[in-house]
Short mmCIF file of C-alpha atoms in Angstrom, two decimals:
data_model
loop_
_atom_site.label_atom_id
_atom_site.label_comp_id
_atom_site.label_asym_id
_atom_site.label_seq_id
_atom_site.Cartn_x
_atom_site.Cartn_y
_atom_site.Cartn_z
CA MET M 256 4.98 -6.93 83.11
CA ALA M 257 7.92 -5.88 85.96
CA GLU M 258 8.88 -9.74 86.26
CA LEU M 259 9.26 -9.84 82.35
CA THR M 260 11.23 -6.52 82.00
CA ALA M 261 13.67 -7.68 84.86
CA SER M 262 15.15 -10.21 82.63
CA VAL M 263 15.63 -7.95 79.83
CA ASP M 264 19.53 -7.65 78.53
CA LEU M 265 19.15 -5.64 75.49
CA VAL M 266 16.82 -2.92 74.32
CA VAL M 267 16.84 -1.70 70.56
CA SER M 268 15.29 1.74 70.31
CA GLY M 269 14.18 3.34 67.06
CA ARG M 270 11.82 5.70 65.36
CA ARG M 271 10.87 3.47 62.60
CA LEU M 272 10.27 -0.09 63.97
CA VAL M 273 8.74 -2.25 61.24
CA ALA M 274 5.98 -4.24 63.71
CA PRO M 275 2.89 -6.09 62.31
CA GLU M 276 0.70 -3.06 62.87
CA GLY M 277 2.93 -0.78 60.86
CA VAL M 278 5.99 1.63 61.25
CA ARG M 279 6.05 3.02 64.80
CA PRO M 280 8.60 4.27 67.29
CA GLY M 281 9.58 2.74 70.38
CA HIS M 282 11.78 -0.01 71.97
CA VAL M 283 12.11 -3.44 71.69
CA LEU M 284 12.76 -5.36 75.02
CA ILE M 285 15.16 -8.52 74.59
CA ALA M 286 15.79 -11.14 77.02
CA ASP M 287 17.71 -14.44 76.22
CA GLY M 288 17.52 -13.94 72.39
CA ARG M 289 13.60 -13.45 72.39
CA VAL M 290 11.63 -10.28 72.07
CA VAL M 291 9.86 -9.98 75.55
CA ALA M 292 7.91 -6.71 74.57
CA ILE M 293 7.57 -3.37 72.43
CA THR M 294 6.98 -0.36 74.60
CA ASP M 295 6.71 3.36 74.21
CA GLU M 296 8.89 3.85 77.24
CA ASP M 297 12.26 2.05 77.88
CA THR M 298 11.17 0.17 81.08
CA ALA M 299 14.59 -2.19 81.30
CA PRO M 300 16.87 -2.43 83.82
CA ALA M 301 19.72 0.15 83.86
CA ALA M 302 22.07 -2.75 83.55
CA ALA M 303 20.61 -3.75 80.24
CA ARG M 304 22.92 -2.97 76.89
CA ARG M 305 21.27 -0.22 74.57
CA MET M 306 21.28 -0.08 70.71
CA ASP M 307 19.69 3.17 69.34
CA ALA M 308 18.69 2.83 65.58
CA GLY M 309 17.90 6.24 65.08
CA GLU M 310 16.29 6.87 61.61
CA TYR M 311 17.09 3.51 60.41
CA TYR M 312 13.97 1.10 59.68
CA VAL M 313 14.40 -1.61 62.20
CA LEU M 314 12.76 -4.70 60.32
CA PRO M 315 12.34 -8.56 61.70
CA GLY M 316 15.32 -10.75 60.24
CA LEU M 317 14.54 -11.57 56.62
CA ILE M 318 14.02 -15.09 55.51
CA ASP M 319 15.33 -16.74 52.25
CA SER M 320 13.39 -19.76 51.68
CA HIS M 321 15.56 -20.60 48.37
CA VAL M 322 19.26 -21.08 48.75
CA HIS M 323 21.94 -23.31 47.55
CA PHE M 324 24.72 -23.31 50.08
CA ARG M 325 26.30 -26.48 48.28
CA THR M 326 26.75 -28.40 51.42
CA PRO M 327 27.84 -31.36 50.95
CA GLY M 328 29.88 -32.11 47.78
CA LEU M 329 29.92 -28.64 46.03
CA THR M 330 31.83 -26.74 48.55
CA HIS M 331 34.37 -25.53 45.81
CA LYS M 332 31.81 -22.99 44.81
CA GLU M 333 30.03 -22.08 48.10
CA ASP M 334 30.02 -23.26 51.62
CA TRP M 335 27.77 -22.12 54.88
CA GLU M 336 30.45 -19.83 56.33
CA HIS M 337 30.63 -17.87 53.22
CA GLY M 338 26.75 -18.18 52.21
CA SER M 339 25.80 -17.27 55.69
CA ARG M 340 28.26 -14.24 55.40
CA ALA M 341 26.27 -13.08 52.40
CA ALA M 342 23.12 -13.63 54.00
CA VAL M 343 23.76 -11.62 57.17
CA ALA M 344 25.19 -8.88 54.95
CA GLY M 345 21.99 -8.76 52.98
CA GLY M 346 19.68 -8.71 56.19
CA PHE M 347 18.79 -12.20 56.29
CA THR M 348 18.90 -14.31 59.72
CA THR M 349 16.98 -17.67 58.19
CA VAL M 350 17.49 -19.53 55.11
CA MET M 351 16.07 -22.59 53.55
CA ASP M 352 18.60 -24.73 51.53
CA MET M 353 17.84 -26.86 48.60
CA PRO M 354 18.68 -30.68 48.40
CA ASN M 355 20.62 -30.89 45.19
CA THR M 356 23.62 -31.42 46.58
CA VAL M 357 26.36 -34.33 46.16
CA PRO M 358 24.85 -36.61 47.20
CA PRO M 359 21.50 -35.14 47.19
CA THR M 360 19.61 -34.97 50.41
CA LEU M 361 16.73 -37.29 49.76
CA THR M 362 16.23 -38.98 53.13
CA GLU M 363 15.56 -38.27 56.84
CA ASP M 364 19.06 -39.45 57.58
CA ALA M 365 20.69 -37.53 54.82
CA MET M 366 18.97 -34.43 56.24
CA ARG M 367 20.42 -35.21 59.83
CA GLU M 368 23.80 -35.66 58.41
CA LYS M 369 23.49 -32.26 56.68
CA ALA M 370 22.65 -30.62 59.82
CA ALA M 371 25.72 -31.99 61.64
CA LEU M 372 27.85 -30.81 58.74
CA VAL M 373 26.62 -27.39 59.14
CA ALA M 374 26.71 -27.02 62.75
CA GLY M 375 29.33 -24.53 63.94
CA HIS M 376 29.63 -22.95 60.55
CA SER M 377 26.59 -20.79 59.73
CA LEU M 378 25.92 -17.37 60.99
CA VAL M 379 21.89 -17.75 60.08
CA ASP M 380 19.30 -20.10 61.52
CA HIS M 381 18.35 -22.74 59.06
CA ARG M 382 16.12 -25.37 57.60
CA PHE M 383 16.30 -27.48 54.62
CA HIS M 384 13.81 -28.77 51.93
CA ILE M 385 14.13 -32.56 51.34
CA GLY M 386 14.63 -33.75 47.82
CA VAL M 387 11.81 -35.77 46.11
CA ASP M 388 13.30 -39.02 45.03
CA PRO M 389 11.68 -40.50 41.82
CA GLU M 390 12.69 -43.83 42.86
CA ASN M 391 10.76 -43.30 46.27
CA PRO M 392 8.09 -40.51 45.94
CA ARG M 393 6.11 -42.27 48.60
CA LEU M 394 8.54 -41.37 51.42
CA LEU M 395 6.70 -37.89 51.59
CA ALA M 396 3.78 -39.62 53.09
CA GLY M 397 5.53 -40.36 56.30
CA LEU M 398 7.99 -37.54 56.50
CA ASP M 399 8.77 -36.71 60.11
CA PRO M 400 7.95 -32.88 60.36
CA ASP M 401 10.74 -32.38 62.87
CA VAL M 402 12.97 -32.96 60.06
CA ALA M 403 11.44 -31.32 57.12
CA THR M 404 7.89 -29.80 56.28
CA SER M 405 8.66 -29.18 52.50
CA ALA M 406 10.13 -31.29 49.78
CA LYS M 407 12.04 -29.89 46.34
CA LEU M 408 10.63 -31.37 43.25
CA PHE M 409 12.43 -30.96 40.01
CA MET M 410 10.26 -30.91 36.88
CA ALA M 411 13.39 -29.97 34.76
CA GLY M 412 17.06 -30.79 34.65
CA HIS M 413 20.10 -28.70 34.57
CA HIS M 414 23.88 -29.55 35.77
CA THR M 415 23.19 -29.72 39.66
CA ALA M 416 19.75 -31.27 39.47
CA PRO M 417 20.38 -35.06 39.54
CA THR M 418 16.80 -36.01 40.73
CA VAL M 419 14.24 -34.81 38.06
CA VAL M 420 10.74 -36.06 37.78
CA ARG M 421 9.86 -36.65 34.30
CA ASP M 422 7.54 -39.56 34.45
CA ALA M 423 3.76 -38.27 34.53
CA ALA M 424 2.86 -41.46 36.90
CA VAL M 425 5.86 -40.78 39.46
CA LEU M 426 4.87 -37.04 39.55
CA GLU M 427 1.23 -37.90 40.41
CA LYS M 428 2.58 -40.28 43.17
CA ALA M 429 4.66 -37.54 44.71
CA PHE M 430 1.69 -35.09 44.73
CA VAL M 431 -0.31 -37.96 46.36
CA ALA M 432 2.46 -38.69 48.78
CA ALA M 433 2.89 -35.05 49.88
CA ALA M 434 -0.91 -34.54 50.25
CA ALA M 435 -1.15 -37.56 52.74
CA GLY M 436 2.03 -36.31 54.53
CA GLY M 437 0.82 -32.53 54.83
CA VAL M 438 4.15 -31.93 53.08
CA GLN M 439 4.59 -28.20 51.32
CA LEU M 440 6.08 -29.15 47.80
CA VAL M 441 8.29 -26.58 46.13
CA LEU M 442 8.78 -27.17 42.49
CA HIS M 443 11.03 -26.29 39.70
CA ALA M 444 8.20 -26.18 37.13
CA GLU M 445 9.37 -26.28 33.68
CA ASP M 446 8.52 -29.33 31.22
CA ASP M 447 11.76 -30.87 30.73
CA GLN M 448 10.40 -33.03 27.82
CA LEU M 449 9.38 -29.96 25.98
CA PHE M 450 12.78 -28.72 26.29
CA GLN M 451 14.32 -31.84 24.99
CA LEU M 452 11.83 -31.97 22.04
CA LEU M 453 12.95 -28.47 21.14
CA ASP M 454 16.98 -29.22 21.54
CA GLY M 455 16.03 -32.45 19.35
CA TRP M 456 14.77 -29.79 16.63
CA TRP M 457 16.91 -26.81 17.33
CA GLY M 458 19.79 -28.41 18.97
CA GLU M 459 20.77 -26.83 22.32
CA PRO M 460 21.59 -22.99 22.42
CA ASP M 461 25.11 -22.00 21.23
CA SER M 462 24.98 -18.12 21.90
CA TYR M 463 23.28 -16.06 24.74
CA ARG M 464 21.38 -14.39 21.94
CA GLN M 465 19.52 -17.56 21.65
CA TYR M 466 19.25 -18.69 25.18
CA GLU M 467 15.74 -17.55 26.20
CA ALA M 468 14.28 -18.69 22.97
CA ARG M 469 15.54 -21.82 23.39
CA ARG M 470 14.45 -22.31 26.98
CA PRO M 471 10.87 -20.55 26.19
CA ARG M 472 8.15 -19.36 28.31
CA SER M 473 5.86 -22.55 27.14
CA GLY M 474 8.21 -24.71 29.36
CA GLY M 475 6.98 -23.15 32.29
CA ILE M 476 3.25 -22.51 31.21
CA ALA M 477 2.87 -26.34 30.39
CA ALA M 478 4.56 -27.47 33.66
CA VAL M 479 2.44 -24.82 35.71
CA ALA M 480 -0.74 -26.12 34.30
CA LYS M 481 0.27 -29.80 35.07
CA VAL M 482 0.78 -28.60 38.61
CA ILE M 483 -2.63 -26.94 38.75
CA GLU M 484 -4.40 -29.93 37.69
CA LEU M 485 -2.52 -32.26 40.06
CA VAL M 486 -3.43 -29.73 43.04
CA ARG M 487 -6.92 -29.69 41.89
CA ARG M 488 -7.19 -33.63 41.91
CA HIS M 489 -5.27 -34.35 45.10
CA GLY M 490 -5.40 -31.00 47.38
CA THR M 491 -1.35 -31.02 47.67
CA LYS M 492 0.15 -27.81 48.82
CA ALA M 493 2.21 -26.45 46.02
CA HIS M 494 4.61 -23.61 45.61
CA ILE M 495 6.00 -22.63 42.25
CA LEU M 496 9.54 -21.52 42.56
CA HIS M 497 11.35 -18.58 40.55
CA LEU M 498 8.04 -18.08 38.48
CA SER M 499 9.25 -16.04 35.39
CA SER M 500 6.48 -15.24 32.95
CA ALA M 501 3.21 -13.16 32.82
CA GLU M 502 1.06 -16.37 31.94
CA GLU M 503 2.30 -18.57 34.71
CA ALA M 504 1.49 -15.52 37.11
CA ASP M 505 -1.82 -15.51 35.56
CA LEU M 506 -2.61 -19.07 36.08
CA VAL M 507 -1.43 -19.33 39.57
CA CYS M 508 -3.08 -16.22 40.70
CA ALA M 509 -6.51 -17.74 38.96
CA ALA M 510 -5.76 -20.99 40.64
CA ARG M 511 -5.55 -19.53 44.06
CA ALA M 512 -8.52 -17.53 43.44
CA ALA M 513 -10.51 -20.51 42.82
CA GLY M 514 -9.59 -21.99 46.13
CA MET M 515 -6.74 -24.11 45.39
CA PRO M 516 -3.62 -24.29 47.80
CA ILE M 517 -1.16 -23.15 45.27
CA SER M 518 1.37 -20.08 45.45
CA PHE M 519 4.76 -18.71 43.92
CA GLU M 520 7.72 -17.16 44.34
CA VAL M 521 9.50 -14.32 42.34
CA THR M 522 13.10 -13.99 42.37
CA GLY M 523 15.25 -10.85 42.75
CA HIS M 524 16.85 -11.45 39.29
CA HIS M 525 13.45 -12.03 37.39
CA LEU M 526 12.66 -8.67 38.76
CA SER M 527 16.18 -7.14 37.90
CA PHE M 528 17.27 -8.15 34.90
CA THR M 529 15.69 -8.96 31.27
CA ASP M 530 16.56 -11.20 28.47
CA GLN M 531 18.48 -8.17 26.81
CA ASP M 532 20.93 -8.20 29.88
CA THR M 533 21.42 -11.82 29.33
CA GLN M 534 22.40 -11.05 25.69
CA ARG M 535 24.96 -8.46 27.19
CA LEU M 536 25.97 -10.41 30.51
CA GLY M 537 25.93 -13.67 29.08
CA ALA M 538 26.67 -16.32 31.38
CA ARG M 539 26.32 -14.03 34.72
CA THR M 540 22.58 -14.09 34.03
CA ARG M 541 22.26 -17.54 32.61
CA LEU M 542 19.28 -18.70 34.83
CA SER M 543 17.00 -21.90 34.78
CA PRO M 544 14.21 -20.61 34.26
CA SER M 545 15.65 -18.09 31.90
CA ILE M 546 15.18 -14.43 32.13
CA ARG M 547 12.12 -13.13 30.05
CA GLY M 548 11.52 -10.04 28.67
CA GLN M 549 10.28 -6.67 29.73
CA ALA M 550 6.79 -7.26 29.65
CA ASP M 551 7.07 -10.72 32.01
CA GLN M 552 9.27 -8.49 34.29
CA ASP M 553 6.53 -5.87 34.29
CA ARG M 554 3.87 -8.33 35.22
CA LEU M 555 5.97 -9.81 38.01
CA TRP M 556 6.32 -6.27 39.28
CA GLU M 557 2.70 -5.64 39.04
CA ALA M 558 2.23 -9.01 41.03
CA LEU M 559 4.44 -7.72 43.75
CA ARG M 560 2.68 -4.46 44.10
CA ALA M 561 -0.65 -6.64 44.36
CA GLY M 562 0.74 -8.79 46.95
CA GLN M 563 0.13 -12.18 44.84
CA PRO M 564 3.55 -13.79 45.48
CA ALA M 565 3.95 -15.71 48.58
CA THR M 566 7.65 -15.22 48.71
CA ILE M 567 10.58 -13.34 47.14
CA GLY M 568 13.69 -15.46 46.87
CA SER M 569 17.23 -15.42 45.87
CA ASP M 570 17.61 -18.91 44.30
CA HIS M 571 21.22 -18.11 45.48
CA ALA M 572 23.34 -20.67 43.32
CA PRO M 573 26.67 -19.55 43.12
CA HIS M 574 29.47 -21.08 40.40
CA THR M 575 33.02 -20.19 39.92
CA ILE M 576 33.95 -18.05 37.24
CA ALA M 577 35.71 -21.02 35.41
CA GLU M 578 32.63 -22.91 35.50
CA LYS M 579 30.70 -19.68 34.31
CA THR M 580 33.13 -19.25 31.30
CA ARG M 581 32.74 -22.61 29.57
CA SER M 582 30.67 -22.82 26.50
CA VAL M 583 27.05 -21.92 26.46
CA GLN M 584 25.94 -25.49 26.35
CA GLN M 585 28.30 -26.32 29.41
CA SER M 586 27.89 -23.12 31.64
CA PRO M 587 25.87 -24.18 34.33
CA PRO M 588 22.79 -21.61 35.56
CA GLY M 589 22.68 -19.84 38.41
CA LEU M 590 24.08 -16.73 40.12
CA PRO M 591 24.83 -15.62 43.94
CA GLY M 592 22.05 -13.58 45.12
CA VAL M 593 21.27 -13.65 48.74
CA GLN M 594 23.29 -10.67 49.58
CA GLU M 595 21.92 -8.58 46.87
CA LEU M 596 18.08 -9.77 47.27
CA ALA M 597 16.53 -7.15 49.66
CA VAL M 598 18.61 -4.28 48.57
CA SER M 599 17.95 -4.95 44.72
CA VAL M 600 14.20 -5.31 45.25
CA TRP M 601 14.15 -2.24 47.58
CA THR M 602 16.16 -0.24 44.84
CA GLY M 603 13.53 -1.45 42.11
CA MET M 604 10.47 -0.26 44.07
CA ARG M 605 11.79 3.11 44.92
CA ARG M 606 12.90 3.50 41.35
CA ARG M 607 9.58 2.20 39.88
CA TRP M 608 7.27 3.87 42.54
CA PRO M 609 9.17 7.06 43.46
CA ASP M 610 5.99 8.53 45.20
CA GLU M 611 5.18 5.78 47.23
CA ASP M 612 5.16 6.08 51.06
CA PRO M 613 8.45 4.38 52.10
CA ASP M 614 6.58 2.87 55.14
CA VAL M 615 4.23 1.31 52.71
CA ALA M 616 7.16 0.04 50.60
CA VAL M 617 9.08 -1.44 53.76
CA GLY M 618 5.86 -3.01 54.94
CA ARG M 619 5.80 -5.05 51.35
CA LEU M 620 9.38 -5.59 51.59
CA VAL M 621 8.78 -7.30 55.05
CA ARG M 622 5.56 -9.20 54.13
CA HIS M 623 7.09 -11.03 51.13
CA LEU M 624 10.95 -11.41 52.91
CA ALA M 625 9.85 -12.17 56.28
CA SER M 626 6.27 -13.00 57.54
CA GLY M 627 5.07 -14.32 54.18
CA PRO M 628 7.96 -17.29 54.12
CA ALA M 629 7.54 -17.68 57.85
CA ASP M 630 3.85 -18.60 57.33
CA LEU M 631 4.15 -20.60 54.42
CA PHE M 632 6.87 -22.80 55.68
CA GLN M 633 5.85 -22.98 59.22
CA LEU M 634 9.07 -20.99 60.83
CA PRO M 635 7.50 -20.20 64.49
CA GLY M 636 9.34 -17.32 65.96
CA LYS M 637 10.55 -15.82 62.81
CA GLY M 638 9.50 -13.28 60.30
CA ARG M 639 7.98 -10.70 62.51
CA LEU M 640 9.07 -8.13 65.16
CA ALA M 641 6.61 -9.04 67.96
CA PRO M 642 6.53 -10.23 71.61
CA GLY M 643 7.62 -13.90 71.45
CA ALA M 644 9.33 -13.81 68.36
CA ASP M 645 13.19 -14.27 68.00
CA ALA M 646 15.42 -11.34 68.53
CA ASP M 647 16.21 -11.22 64.72
CA LEU M 648 16.69 -7.53 63.66
CA VAL M 649 17.77 -5.59 60.82
CA PHE M 650 19.03 -2.04 60.83
CA PHE M 651 18.17 -0.75 57.19
CA ALA M 652 19.13 2.54 55.82
CA PRO M 653 16.66 3.23 53.13
CA ASP M 654 18.17 6.12 51.33
CA ALA M 655 21.58 5.07 51.33
CA THR M 656 23.32 5.17 47.85
CA TRP M 657 26.19 3.11 47.11
CA MET M 658 27.69 1.24 44.14
CA LEU M 659 28.22 -2.53 44.48
CA SER M 660 31.49 -4.10 43.44
CA ALA M 661 33.25 -7.35 43.64
CA ARG M 662 35.08 -6.50 46.82
CA ASP M 663 31.59 -6.15 48.41
CA VAL M 664 30.48 -9.85 47.67
CA ARG M 665 30.73 -12.22 50.66
CA ALA M 666 29.75 -15.45 48.63
CA LYS M 667 32.83 -17.61 47.81
CA CYS M 668 32.47 -17.40 44.34
CA GLY M 669 33.52 -13.40 44.60
CA TRP M 670 31.39 -12.19 41.79
CA SER M 671 27.96 -10.93 41.21
CA ALA M 672 25.63 -9.94 38.32
CA TYR M 673 25.02 -6.68 40.19
CA GLU M 674 28.44 -5.36 40.11
CA GLY M 675 28.33 -1.95 39.07
CA TRP M 676 24.64 -1.30 40.29
CA THR M 677 23.96 1.81 42.06
CA MET M 678 21.60 0.78 45.07
CA THR M 679 19.40 2.57 47.07
CA GLY M 680 19.18 1.04 50.74
CA ARG M 681 22.01 -0.63 52.82
CA VAL M 682 21.82 -3.15 55.70
CA GLU M 683 23.79 -1.52 58.46
CA ARG M 684 23.67 -4.08 61.06
CA THR M 685 22.14 -7.73 61.47
CA LEU M 686 21.32 -9.20 64.85
CA ARG M 687 20.18 -12.82 65.13
CA ALA M 688 18.93 -14.10 68.61
CA GLY M 689 19.89 -10.35 70.01
CA ARG M 690 23.53 -10.59 68.94
CA THR M 691 25.16 -8.80 66.25
CA VAL M 692 26.14 -11.07 63.30
CA TRP M 693 26.89 -8.33 60.72
CA ASP M 694 28.40 -4.74 61.41
CA ALA M 695 28.60 -2.80 58.14
CA ALA M 696 30.56 -0.19 59.94
CA THR M 697 33.20 -2.43 60.69
CA GLY M 698 32.84 -5.51 58.73
CA GLU M 699 32.90 -7.63 61.22
CA PHE M 700 30.63 -10.92 61.63
CA GLY M 701 29.26 -12.68 64.59
CA ALA M 702 29.29 -16.38 65.83
CA TYR M 703 28.93 -19.38 63.72
CA ASP M 704 26.28 -21.00 65.90
CA GLY M 705 23.12 -20.54 63.81
CA ARG M 706 20.65 -23.35 64.70
CA TRP M 707 18.81 -26.00 62.56
CA LEU M 708 15.27 -25.42 62.83
CA GLY M 709 14.41 -29.17 62.67
CA THR M 710 12.52 -29.23 66.06
CA ALA M 711 13.96 -32.39 66.85
CA ALA M 712 17.45 -30.95 66.86
CA ALA M 713 16.51 -27.47 67.80
CA PRO M 714 13.39 -27.50 70.22
CA ALA M 715 11.83 -23.95 70.46
CA ARG M 716 11.96 -21.63 73.36
CA GLU M 717 9.14 -20.98 75.42
CA PRO M 718 7.58 -17.54 73.93
CA ALA M 719 7.57 -14.26 75.59
CA LEU M 720 4.23 -13.58 76.95
CA ALA M 721 3.52 -9.55 76.81
CA GLN M 722 3.23 -6.42 74.72
CA GLU M 723 2.94 -3.06 76.47
CA GLY M 724 2.17 0.38 74.63
CA THR M 725 1.82 -0.67 71.41
CA ARG M 726 0.48 1.82 68.98
#
């Protein structure tokens, strides 16, 4: 142990470290950007830097496995410098970016090119989901895991989804290939043909009072049923993104209970808003899938309390105000959300369950925003405050009360659907690899040297070896 602590260059001390075994006091000993040990006593050399987190919770760096940072081709509405600023201001040190860019990232070469574009512009570590190409779904069977281990499949289209898999035979080929390659499918699971059928009868929605009814829950239910059947046949690992309705949650939970390798994500916006908000806020909460009613939101919160989702995601998908103020038919779905995600979910938990022990609540937040996505997407060194992990840490003030305004928004688009919300909880400091990348007190960011977690490009460091004095 003495040999390990001799190399320690940073000690983070606090009374509320959120470790895998629970909340505890102690000292996080860090060397070369990794956690060496968590100890009861500060045994580091006197020359090591020290930070005292006091009564703040010290969380592991959070992971958002569902962002659209828009590189390449759509950087007028978001880019990695702004998107990663929003991420670290929200406590996120790792993100997973989606492939629906211009051009879409559908090949291994395109993934490497994207990584080269991002290099030097990101405050966060990152991995990319490759896109499923309807013209070549078999690519997934031989996908190099050093480049990607997950693939995004769109079953329904919208303004920024150019590669929709509508044909049943192609859909099945994608599931077969993903199973053969051990690839985790992540799915926008709505039935596009059903929506086209309804639009042919009703016409597209021309007001936000009609929007949810014209993009109904039946689209998601039908698509999730298809996914479950394909998972049953082929054993493909499937993760349903931005699940929006009670029926979908019940179906996925039942399939998982039956032993199928299927899971789901809930988003901050489906937990925060209802269709009544969309009627009031219009394009700001025009989403795909659409925001549902109060009963659906309640079911998603029940799912969260029961630990049923594998992940919570932001689906951070900014558009400019000019794009959002087009007609209802032309306004694109999506909102910025990575900065707001953790604090909005924390705010919701404290309001819905005010008598819950905050240590229990913070454990839930970390499970769904750190260890859960790290496990699902095979992100070694991420998602836990433990020896051997990357020294990605968040100082979180659980009782801070503040109002979000447009001037707080770090995303390039400059607006938020949460403007005017009184939030409970605030990210005070974010560290990645033991270095500060966000300091709320000064408003300053750190170095734009986040790593691509494709293992061919960024080989993992040797893990630290010991833990001392764990309670």
